[in-house]
Amino acid sequence: MKSKKNRLEALRLIISSQELGSQEELLGALQKEGFKLTQATLSRDLKQLKVAKAASMRGDYVYVLPNETMYKRISTPASAREMMMVPGFMSINFSGNIGVIKTRPGYASSIAYNIDNHDIPYILGTIAGDDTIFIVIKQGVNYNDVTEALSEVVPNMK
């Protein structure tokens, strides 16, 4: 049996990636992910997550999470199981003495916090948004050295 924590995370990901307007549709989506539960359990889960209904761009009422920036809607959703397996880090690119790290929505601040607290000698500091981190790199430092140092701090960077 799958745990409640996994079920709630799957429910968050499903609501953030699909426009579903009924509990029946939510139960079907959860069932596709391997979760078998009753309507009463789903109702309690929705209340615990503080899920609401709001008008979509098409005018239909669909389930939404209270903090939509944490779980942004995406146009081509992966399954909840696939999304839970993906780490927060997505990519890194450099230009001059600035690096840009892209993350999953909601992950940037915690990854930047880890970078700042590891005192990487090549990095002067970070600024984090919701899904992007700017890193300022010391002049003359090789990007490979920065990437190598960051891979010790950022899971699945390599």
Coordinates of C-alpha atoms in Angstrom, one line a residue:
M1 CA 0.0 0.0 0.0
K2 CA 1.3 3.4 -0.9
S3 CA 1.8 5.9 1.9
K4 CA -0.4 9.0 2.5
K5 CA 2.6 11.3 2.0
N6 CA 3.2 9.8 -1.5
R7 CA -0.5 10.1 -2.2
L8 CA -0.7 13.7 -1.2
E9 CA 2.4 14.6 -3.3
A10 CA 0.9 12.8 -6.3
L11 CA -2.4 14.7 -5.8
R12 CA -0.4 18.0 -5.7
L13 CA 1.4 17.1 -8.9
I14 CA -1.8 16.0 -10.6
I15 CA -3.7 19.1 -9.7
S16 CA -0.8 21.3 -10.8
S17 CA -0.4 19.6 -14.2
Q18 CA -4.0 18.9 -15.2
E19 CA -7.3 20.8 -15.3
L20 CA -9.6 18.5 -13.4
G21 CA -13.0 19.7 -12.2
S22 CA -14.5 16.8 -10.3
Q23 CA -13.5 14.4 -7.6
E24 CA -14.3 11.5 -10.0
E25 CA -11.7 12.9 -12.4
L26 CA -9.2 13.2 -9.6
L27 CA -9.9 9.6 -8.4
G28 CA -9.3 8.4 -12.0
A29 CA -6.0 10.3 -12.3
L30 CA -4.9 8.9 -8.9
Q31 CA -5.9 5.4 -9.9
K32 CA -3.7 5.7 -13.0
E33 CA -0.8 6.5 -10.7
G34 CA -1.5 3.4 -8.6
F35 CA -3.5 4.9 -5.7
K36 CA -6.8 3.3 -4.8
L37 CA -8.9 5.4 -2.4
T38 CA -12.5 6.3 -1.7
Q39 CA -14.2 9.6 -2.4
A40 CA -14.3 10.3 1.3
T41 CA -10.5 9.9 1.6
L42 CA -10.0 12.1 -1.4
S43 CA -12.3 14.7 0.1
R44 CA -10.2 14.7 3.4
D45 CA -7.0 14.9 1.4
L46 CA -8.3 17.9 -0.6
K47 CA -9.3 19.6 2.7
Q48 CA -5.8 18.9 4.2
L49 CA -4.1 20.4 1.1
K50 CA -6.4 23.4 1.2
V51 CA -7.4 22.7 -2.5
A52 CA -9.9 25.1 -4.0
K53 CA -11.8 25.5 -7.2
A54 CA -11.0 28.4 -9.6
A55 CA -12.0 29.4 -13.1
S56 CA -9.6 28.1 -15.8
M57 CA -8.7 30.1 -18.9
R58 CA -11.6 28.3 -20.6
G59 CA -14.1 29.3 -17.9
D60 CA -14.4 25.8 -16.4
Y61 CA -14.0 25.4 -12.6
V62 CA -11.0 23.3 -11.8
Y63 CA -9.0 22.3 -8.7
V64 CA -6.1 24.5 -7.8
L65 CA -3.5 24.5 -5.0
P66 CA -3.3 27.4 -2.5
N67 CA 0.3 28.2 -3.6
E68 CA 0.2 28.0 -7.4
T69 CA 3.9 29.1 -7.8
M70 CA 5.0 26.0 -6.0
Y71 CA 3.2 23.7 -8.5
K72 CA 3.0 25.6 -11.8
R73 CA 0.7 24.3 -14.5
I74 CA 2.6 22.8 -17.5
S75 CA 1.2 22.2 -20.9
T76 CA 2.7 18.6 -21.5
P77 CA 2.5 17.0 -18.1
A78 CA 4.5 13.9 -17.1
S79 CA 2.9 11.4 -14.8
A80 CA 3.1 12.2 -11.1
R81 CA 5.3 9.2 -10.5
E82 CA 7.8 10.5 -13.1
M83 CA 7.7 14.0 -11.6
M84 CA 8.5 12.7 -8.1
M85 CA 11.6 10.9 -9.4
V86 CA 13.1 14.1 -10.9
P87 CA 15.5 16.1 -8.7
G88 CA 15.1 19.8 -8.3
F89 CA 18.2 20.7 -10.4
M90 CA 17.5 20.9 -14.2
S91 CA 20.4 22.7 -15.9
I92 CA 23.2 25.2 -15.6
N93 CA 24.6 27.7 -18.1
F94 CA 27.3 30.3 -17.9
S95 CA 27.9 33.8 -19.4
G96 CA 30.9 35.8 -18.3
N97 CA 31.1 35.5 -14.5
I98 CA 27.4 34.6 -14.1
G99 CA 25.9 31.2 -13.9
V100 CA 22.2 30.4 -14.3
I101 CA 20.8 27.3 -12.7
K102 CA 17.3 26.2 -13.7
T103 CA 15.3 24.1 -11.2
R104 CA 11.9 22.7 -10.8
P105 CA 9.4 25.2 -9.5
G106 CA 9.9 25.9 -5.8
Y107 CA 13.4 24.3 -5.6
A108 CA 15.6 27.3 -6.3
S109 CA 15.8 28.9 -2.8
S110 CA 16.7 25.6 -1.1
I111 CA 19.4 24.8 -3.6
A112 CA 20.8 28.3 -3.4
Y113 CA 20.8 28.0 0.4
N114 CA 22.9 24.8 0.1
I115 CA 25.3 26.5 -2.3
D116 CA 25.7 29.6 -0.1
N117 CA 26.3 27.4 3.0
H118 CA 29.0 25.3 1.4
D119 CA 31.5 28.2 1.0
I120 CA 32.5 27.2 -2.5
P121 CA 35.6 29.3 -3.2
Y122 CA 34.7 30.0 -6.8
I123 CA 31.3 31.5 -6.0
L124 CA 30.8 34.9 -4.6
G125 CA 27.0 34.5 -4.0
T126 CA 23.6 33.5 -5.2
I127 CA 20.2 35.1 -5.9
A128 CA 17.3 32.7 -6.1
G129 CA 13.8 33.0 -7.4
D130 CA 11.2 30.3 -7.7
D131 CA 12.9 28.2 -10.4
T132 CA 16.1 30.1 -11.3
I133 CA 19.3 30.8 -9.4
F134 CA 21.9 33.4 -10.5
I135 CA 25.4 32.6 -9.2
V136 CA 28.2 35.1 -9.4
I137 CA 31.5 33.5 -10.1
K138 CA 35.0 35.0 -9.3
Q139 CA 36.8 36.4 -12.3
G140 CA 39.1 33.9 -14.1
V141 CA 37.6 30.8 -12.7
N142 CA 37.1 27.8 -15.1
Y143 CA 33.4 26.8 -15.6
N144 CA 34.4 23.1 -15.2
D145 CA 35.8 23.9 -11.7
V146 CA 32.5 25.6 -10.7
T147 CA 30.4 22.7 -12.1
E148 CA 32.6 20.2 -10.3
A149 CA 32.3 22.0 -7.0
L150 CA 28.6 22.5 -7.4
S151 CA 28.1 18.8 -8.1
E152 CA 29.2 18.1 -4.5
V153 CA 26.4 20.3 -3.2
V154 CA 23.6 19.9 -5.8
P155 CA 22.2 16.3 -6.1
N156 CA 22.1 14.8 -9.6
M157 CA 23.9 17.7 -11.2
K158 CA 26.3 15.5 -13.1

